[in-house]
Amino acid sequence: MRLLAAAFSVVIASAAIAAGVPDHFVWPIPAWMPPPPVPDDNPMTAAKVELGRHLFYDARLSADNTIACASCHAQKLAFTDGRELAVGINGTVAFRNAPSLANVGYFPLVTWANPHVGSLEFQALIPIFGDNPEEMGLNGKENEIFARLRADPFYAEAFPEAFPERPDLDLFTVTRALGAFQRTLISVNSSYDRFKYAGEKNALSDAAKRGEQLFFDHRFECYHCHTGIHFTNNLQTSRSAFAETGMHNTGLYNIGGTGDYPRQATGMIEFTGAPSDMGKFRTPSLRNVAVTAPYFHDGSARTLRDVIDHYAAGGRTIKDGPYAGIGARSPYKDGMIAGFQPTDKEIDDLVAFLESLTDEDFLSNPAYSDPWPAGHPATIERVSP
Ligand code: HEC
Ligand code: HEC
């Protein structure tokens, strides 16, 4: 499987540079995995993916040339940043933790809590233009910055190649290229996958096998929400009859009404206004979770053990620091977060299972890496968590 993954990345790379050859995109996935859905207005091509990769790693896409998408979404951390809360231009701190982008093309809803963000093309506008918080700070400066990028010899060729019908570098083509690249970020080659789908009986340790039993057990209940191929009930493949979208209150905060509360506590209610959506957040995938600490939308759990302690206690039982209310007592808490009493060994086993979801090939696949040469103006001082 390792070799197979290496071969896939070569397929992407070589297709992108095969000048004059019709641009057939090959998904970097094994046969058992259906590809993610692709929007009609953004068909996949290797040229577009390669362009999107350059944009993803280009710090010139920010107001002061310091922040690229990759600043907050670093490959070796499964496209997270290792911080509690993300940090944008001028040191602006965001309200939320940067989620992993592994398999992001399969999520019908993106972002932690907004039920209206249903596409990668739309999502990209948030970090680029958002001013609350300011992540890349392009609002009002897009013409100047797009002009700067158009002057780059790479883009002067790559945009017409990727978009023969609409060769200009504009918001439509930039967000389409970013979306196409992100749809290729597919991670399905963990030890657990090799054990479960490729019949490698020794790919999983005994501890991880015991942890798998616990994960799918009624006492722990993890699998009710972290279900299916990507361990989330937020899933759509190109073969799905419908999109599954799971949002839950997992007992992190306990606040109600419309009073003053920290913004990180609100969840889906911020977008729907419905009281029952208070504290509801999207179920994240657990693939590569061992490298995406700290956890939860507010980055409040440092380790996987902390996460399991949270569930075992039936939600947050402390009310210190920025936390509003005792989360475990929230009336909106999902019934599945009832608490349980694990032994130390059970926690170790569950952690071993979660660690078996790490896909080393994904974290080092050259097809997802920074394409810009060292010292190029696109490059950034990478965040080193
Ligand atoms: C300053 C850090 C930062 C930068 C820069 C940034 N992001 Fe993010 N990203 C985040 C945070 C934080 C979230 C979660 C936001 C939320 O849910 O409110 C996020 C969420 C996402 C999501 C949703 C993933 C999911 O599964 O919910 C995608 C996709 C994404 N970012 C792509 C990008 C792209 C593309 C760029 C560059 C155009 C980018 N990001 C730039 C921090 C950042
Ligand atoms: C009722 C649904 C539900 C159940 C049951 C559940 N989870 Fe979660 N899980 C979620 C949601 C929703 C989040 C995001 C919470 C947030 O950040 O506000 C989450 C977050 C996580 C995270 C953090 C991931 C990240 O990227 O930050 C981990 C790890 C996790 N869950 C593991 C587990 C384990 C292990 C169990 C079983 C003990 C479990 N979950 C049970 C819904 C659930």
Tab-separated table of C-alpha atoms in Angstrom, residues 120-337:
chain	number	residue	atom	x	y	z
A	120	LEU	CA	-14.757	24.527	-0.726
A	121	GLU	CA	-15.066	27.232	-3.379
A	122	PHE	CA	-17.306	29.274	-1.080
A	123	GLN	CA	-15.304	28.455	2.055
A	124	ALA	CA	-12.078	29.904	0.593
A	125	LEU	CA	-13.649	33.370	0.632
A	126	ILE	CA	-13.758	33.292	4.443
A	127	PRO	CA	-10.001	33.285	5.194
A	128	ILE	CA	-9.202	35.470	2.168
A	129	PHE	CA	-11.745	38.214	2.866
A	130	GLY	CA	-12.988	37.678	6.401
A	131	ASP	CA	-12.423	40.622	8.703
A	132	ASN	CA	-13.816	39.146	11.904
A	133	PRO	CA	-11.222	37.811	12.536
A	134	GLU	CA	-8.822	38.951	9.839
A	135	GLU	CA	-7.008	35.842	8.547
A	136	MET	CA	-5.464	36.907	5.225
A	137	GLY	CA	-6.916	40.415	5.125
A	138	LEU	CA	-7.591	40.849	1.396
A	139	ASN	CA	-10.848	42.751	1.780
A	140	GLY	CA	-10.658	45.853	-0.429
A	141	LYS	CA	-7.142	44.973	-1.568
A	142	GLU	CA	-7.990	42.153	-3.972
A	143	ASN	CA	-7.374	44.139	-7.170
A	144	GLU	CA	-3.924	45.165	-6.070
A	145	ILE	CA	-3.037	41.669	-4.916
A	146	PHE	CA	-4.470	39.901	-7.951
A	147	ALA	CA	-2.463	42.305	-10.145
A	148	ARG	CA	0.660	41.364	-8.198
A	149	LEU	CA	-0.017	37.649	-8.722
A	150	ARG	CA	-0.829	38.067	-12.439
A	151	ALA	CA	2.691	39.420	-12.900
A	152	ASP	CA	4.196	36.151	-11.664
A	153	PRO	CA	5.488	34.160	-14.678
A	154	PHE	CA	4.206	30.876	-13.210
A	155	TYR	CA	0.633	32.156	-12.895
A	156	ALA	CA	0.770	33.871	-16.306
A	157	GLU	CA	1.035	30.382	-17.813
A	158	ALA	CA	-0.796	28.288	-15.245
A	159	PHE	CA	-4.137	30.141	-15.223
A	160	PRO	CA	-4.746	29.895	-19.007
A	161	GLU	CA	-3.677	26.246	-18.880
A	162	ALA	CA	-6.062	25.425	-16.017
A	163	PHE	CA	-8.934	27.604	-17.253
A	164	PRO	CA	-8.779	27.752	-21.068
A	165	GLU	CA	-12.339	29.181	-21.173
A	166	ARG	CA	-11.710	31.887	-18.561
A	167	PRO	CA	-7.953	32.413	-18.383
A	168	ASP	CA	-7.914	35.418	-16.058
A	169	LEU	CA	-6.742	35.292	-12.474
A	170	ASP	CA	-9.842	36.407	-10.574
A	171	LEU	CA	-11.898	35.334	-7.609
A	172	PHE	CA	-13.716	32.657	-9.598
A	173	THR	CA	-10.581	30.974	-10.899
A	174	VAL	CA	-8.594	31.361	-7.660
A	175	THR	CA	-11.309	29.725	-5.548
A	176	ARG	CA	-11.904	26.991	-8.158
A	177	ALA	CA	-8.211	26.073	-8.247
A	178	LEU	CA	-7.976	26.040	-4.436
A	179	GLY	CA	-11.072	23.817	-4.292
A	180	ALA	CA	-9.697	21.371	-6.862
A	181	PHE	CA	-6.394	21.044	-4.980
A	182	GLN	CA	-8.124	20.502	-1.648
A	183	ARG	CA	-10.326	17.753	-3.143
A	184	THR	CA	-7.144	15.760	-3.779
A	185	LEU	CA	-6.209	15.800	-0.065
A	186	ILE	CA	-7.336	12.235	0.462
A	187	SER	CA	-6.077	10.169	3.369
A	188	VAL	CA	-7.084	6.507	3.426
A	189	ASN	CA	-3.814	4.677	4.020
A	190	SER	CA	-3.505	4.466	7.808
A	191	SER	CA	-2.505	1.287	9.665
A	192	TYR	CA	-6.202	0.840	10.376
A	193	ASP	CA	-7.063	0.994	6.646
A	194	ARG	CA	-4.377	-1.527	5.845
A	195	PHE	CA	-5.781	-3.814	8.544
A	196	LYS	CA	-9.412	-3.337	7.646
A	197	TYR	CA	-9.468	-2.907	3.870
A	198	ALA	CA	-6.204	-4.410	2.640
A	199	GLY	CA	-6.267	-7.543	4.796
A	200	GLU	CA	-2.936	-6.818	6.545
A	201	LYS	CA	-3.642	-8.623	9.795
A	202	ASN	CA	-0.451	-7.363	11.418
A	203	ALA	CA	-0.923	-3.706	10.521
A	204	LEU	CA	-2.717	-3.105	13.832
A	205	SER	CA	-1.283	-3.638	17.338
A	206	ASP	CA	-3.246	-5.708	19.857
A	207	ALA	CA	-3.888	-2.557	21.898
A	208	ALA	CA	-5.347	-0.800	18.840
A	209	LYS	CA	-7.544	-3.849	18.117
A	210	ARG	CA	-8.894	-3.715	21.667
A	211	GLY	CA	-9.368	0.061	21.263
A	212	GLU	CA	-11.350	-0.555	18.075
A	213	GLN	CA	-13.777	-2.743	20.064
A	214	LEU	CA	-14.217	0.045	22.638
A	215	PHE	CA	-14.705	2.705	19.970
A	216	PHE	CA	-17.551	0.695	18.431
A	217	ASP	CA	-18.992	-0.254	21.826
A	218	HIS	CA	-22.264	1.028	23.370
A	219	ARG	CA	-20.548	1.998	26.595
A	220	PHE	CA	-18.255	4.511	24.861
A	221	GLU	CA	-20.656	5.446	22.017
A	222	CYS	CA	-17.911	7.086	19.901
A	223	TYR	CA	-19.071	5.452	16.677
A	224	HIS	CA	-22.556	6.968	16.822
A	225	CYS	CA	-21.202	10.318	15.701
A	226	HIS	CA	-17.711	9.377	14.440
A	227	THR	CA	-19.202	6.866	12.050
A	228	GLY	CA	-18.450	5.507	8.572
A	229	ILE	CA	-15.424	5.607	6.374
A	230	HIS	CA	-13.996	8.887	7.727
A	231	PHE	CA	-15.193	8.537	11.331
A	232	THR	CA	-17.712	11.366	11.047
A	233	ASN	CA	-21.442	11.590	10.358
A	234	ASN	CA	-20.657	14.495	8.055
A	235	LEU	CA	-20.079	12.682	4.799
A	236	GLN	CA	-20.847	12.611	1.115
A	237	THR	CA	-19.045	10.575	-1.530
A	238	SER	CA	-19.690	10.606	-5.277
A	239	ARG	CA	-21.829	7.491	-4.681
A	240	SER	CA	-23.888	8.784	-1.728
A	241	ALA	CA	-27.640	9.019	-2.254
A	242	PHE	CA	-27.723	11.982	0.152
A	243	ALA	CA	-25.405	14.103	2.281
A	244	GLU	CA	-25.080	13.169	5.947
A	245	THR	CA	-24.590	16.189	8.182
A	246	GLY	CA	-24.006	15.739	11.900
A	247	MET	CA	-23.941	18.611	14.419
A	248	HIS	CA	-23.949	17.947	18.173
A	249	ASN	CA	-23.570	19.633	21.511
A	250	THR	CA	-20.876	17.602	23.270
A	251	GLY	CA	-21.137	19.425	26.589
A	252	LEU	CA	-18.273	21.900	26.257
A	253	TYR	CA	-20.209	25.004	27.399
A	254	ASN	CA	-23.451	25.754	29.167
A	255	ILE	CA	-24.958	29.014	28.125
A	256	GLY	CA	-28.403	29.978	26.898
A	257	GLY	CA	-30.480	32.839	25.609
A	258	THR	CA	-28.953	35.790	23.860
A	259	GLY	CA	-26.806	37.241	26.645
A	260	ASP	CA	-23.104	37.942	26.546
A	261	TYR	CA	-21.075	34.854	25.958
A	262	PRO	CA	-17.659	34.085	24.520
A	263	ARG	CA	-17.983	33.646	20.780
A	264	GLN	CA	-16.274	30.248	20.808
A	265	ALA	CA	-19.118	28.883	22.910
A	266	THR	CA	-22.012	29.549	20.544
A	267	GLY	CA	-21.876	27.005	17.716
A	268	MET	CA	-24.629	26.624	15.159
A	269	ILE	CA	-27.013	29.021	16.966
A	270	GLU	CA	-24.841	31.857	15.686
A	271	PHE	CA	-26.107	31.064	12.177
A	272	THR	CA	-29.638	29.733	12.790
A	273	GLY	CA	-30.775	31.620	15.882
A	274	ALA	CA	-32.511	28.451	17.138
A	275	PRO	CA	-31.943	27.918	20.893
A	276	SER	CA	-31.630	24.153	20.389
A	277	ASP	CA	-28.552	24.841	18.221
A	278	MET	CA	-26.671	26.368	21.151
A	279	GLY	CA	-23.274	24.699	21.489
A	280	LYS	CA	-23.774	22.470	18.447
A	281	PHE	CA	-20.649	21.839	16.399
A	282	ARG	CA	-19.926	19.652	13.421
A	283	THR	CA	-18.548	16.175	14.122
A	284	PRO	CA	-14.935	16.235	12.876
A	285	SER	CA	-13.294	13.289	11.156
A	286	LEU	CA	-10.844	11.408	13.370
A	287	ARG	CA	-8.413	10.493	10.611
A	288	ASN	CA	-4.849	11.582	11.536
A	289	VAL	CA	-6.190	12.837	14.865
A	290	ALA	CA	-2.952	11.855	16.644
A	291	VAL	CA	-1.135	14.699	14.833
A	292	THR	CA	-3.850	17.384	15.011
A	293	ALA	CA	-3.676	18.403	18.696
A	294	PRO	CA	-4.921	20.487	20.417
A	295	TYR	CA	-8.534	19.365	20.053
A	296	PHE	CA	-12.089	20.661	19.804
A	297	HIS	CA	-13.276	23.840	18.091
A	298	ASP	CA	-11.750	25.906	20.900
A	299	GLY	CA	-8.505	23.932	21.140
A	300	SER	CA	-9.268	23.266	24.799
A	301	ALA	CA	-8.179	19.605	24.964
A	302	ARG	CA	-4.408	19.194	24.792
A	303	THR	CA	-4.179	15.445	24.268
A	304	LEU	CA	-6.283	12.499	23.176
A	305	ARG	CA	-6.401	11.455	26.826
A	306	ASP	CA	-7.921	14.839	27.692
A	307	VAL	CA	-10.542	14.240	24.999
A	308	ILE	CA	-11.432	10.824	26.405
A	309	ASP	CA	-11.581	12.265	29.946
A	310	HIS	CA	-14.028	14.858	28.606
A	311	TYR	CA	-16.360	12.179	27.215
A	312	ALA	CA	-15.943	9.934	30.277
A	313	ALA	CA	-17.086	12.834	32.497
A	314	GLY	CA	-20.135	13.398	30.259
A	315	GLY	CA	-18.896	16.856	29.212
A	316	ARG	CA	-16.848	19.655	30.738
A	317	THR	CA	-17.147	19.753	34.494
A	318	ILE	CA	-14.997	22.813	35.137
A	319	LYS	CA	-15.926	26.440	34.705
A	320	ASP	CA	-12.608	28.223	34.761
A	321	GLY	CA	-10.744	30.463	32.324
A	322	PRO	CA	-12.740	31.356	29.247
A	323	TYR	CA	-15.256	28.528	29.658
A	324	ALA	CA	-18.829	29.615	30.154
A	325	GLY	CA	-20.987	27.420	32.354
A	326	ILE	CA	-20.513	23.779	33.249
A	327	GLY	CA	-20.799	22.131	29.847
A	328	ALA	CA	-21.786	18.735	31.200
A	329	ARG	CA	-25.024	20.324	32.493
A	330	SER	CA	-26.064	21.991	29.236
A	331	PRO	CA	-29.733	21.254	28.486
A	332	TYR	CA	-28.802	21.010	24.817
A	333	LYS	CA	-26.170	18.316	25.353
A	334	ASP	CA	-26.556	15.291	23.074
A	335	GLY	CA	-28.032	12.272	24.879
A	336	MET	CA	-25.074	10.193	23.704
A	337	ILE	CA	-22.685	12.199	25.937
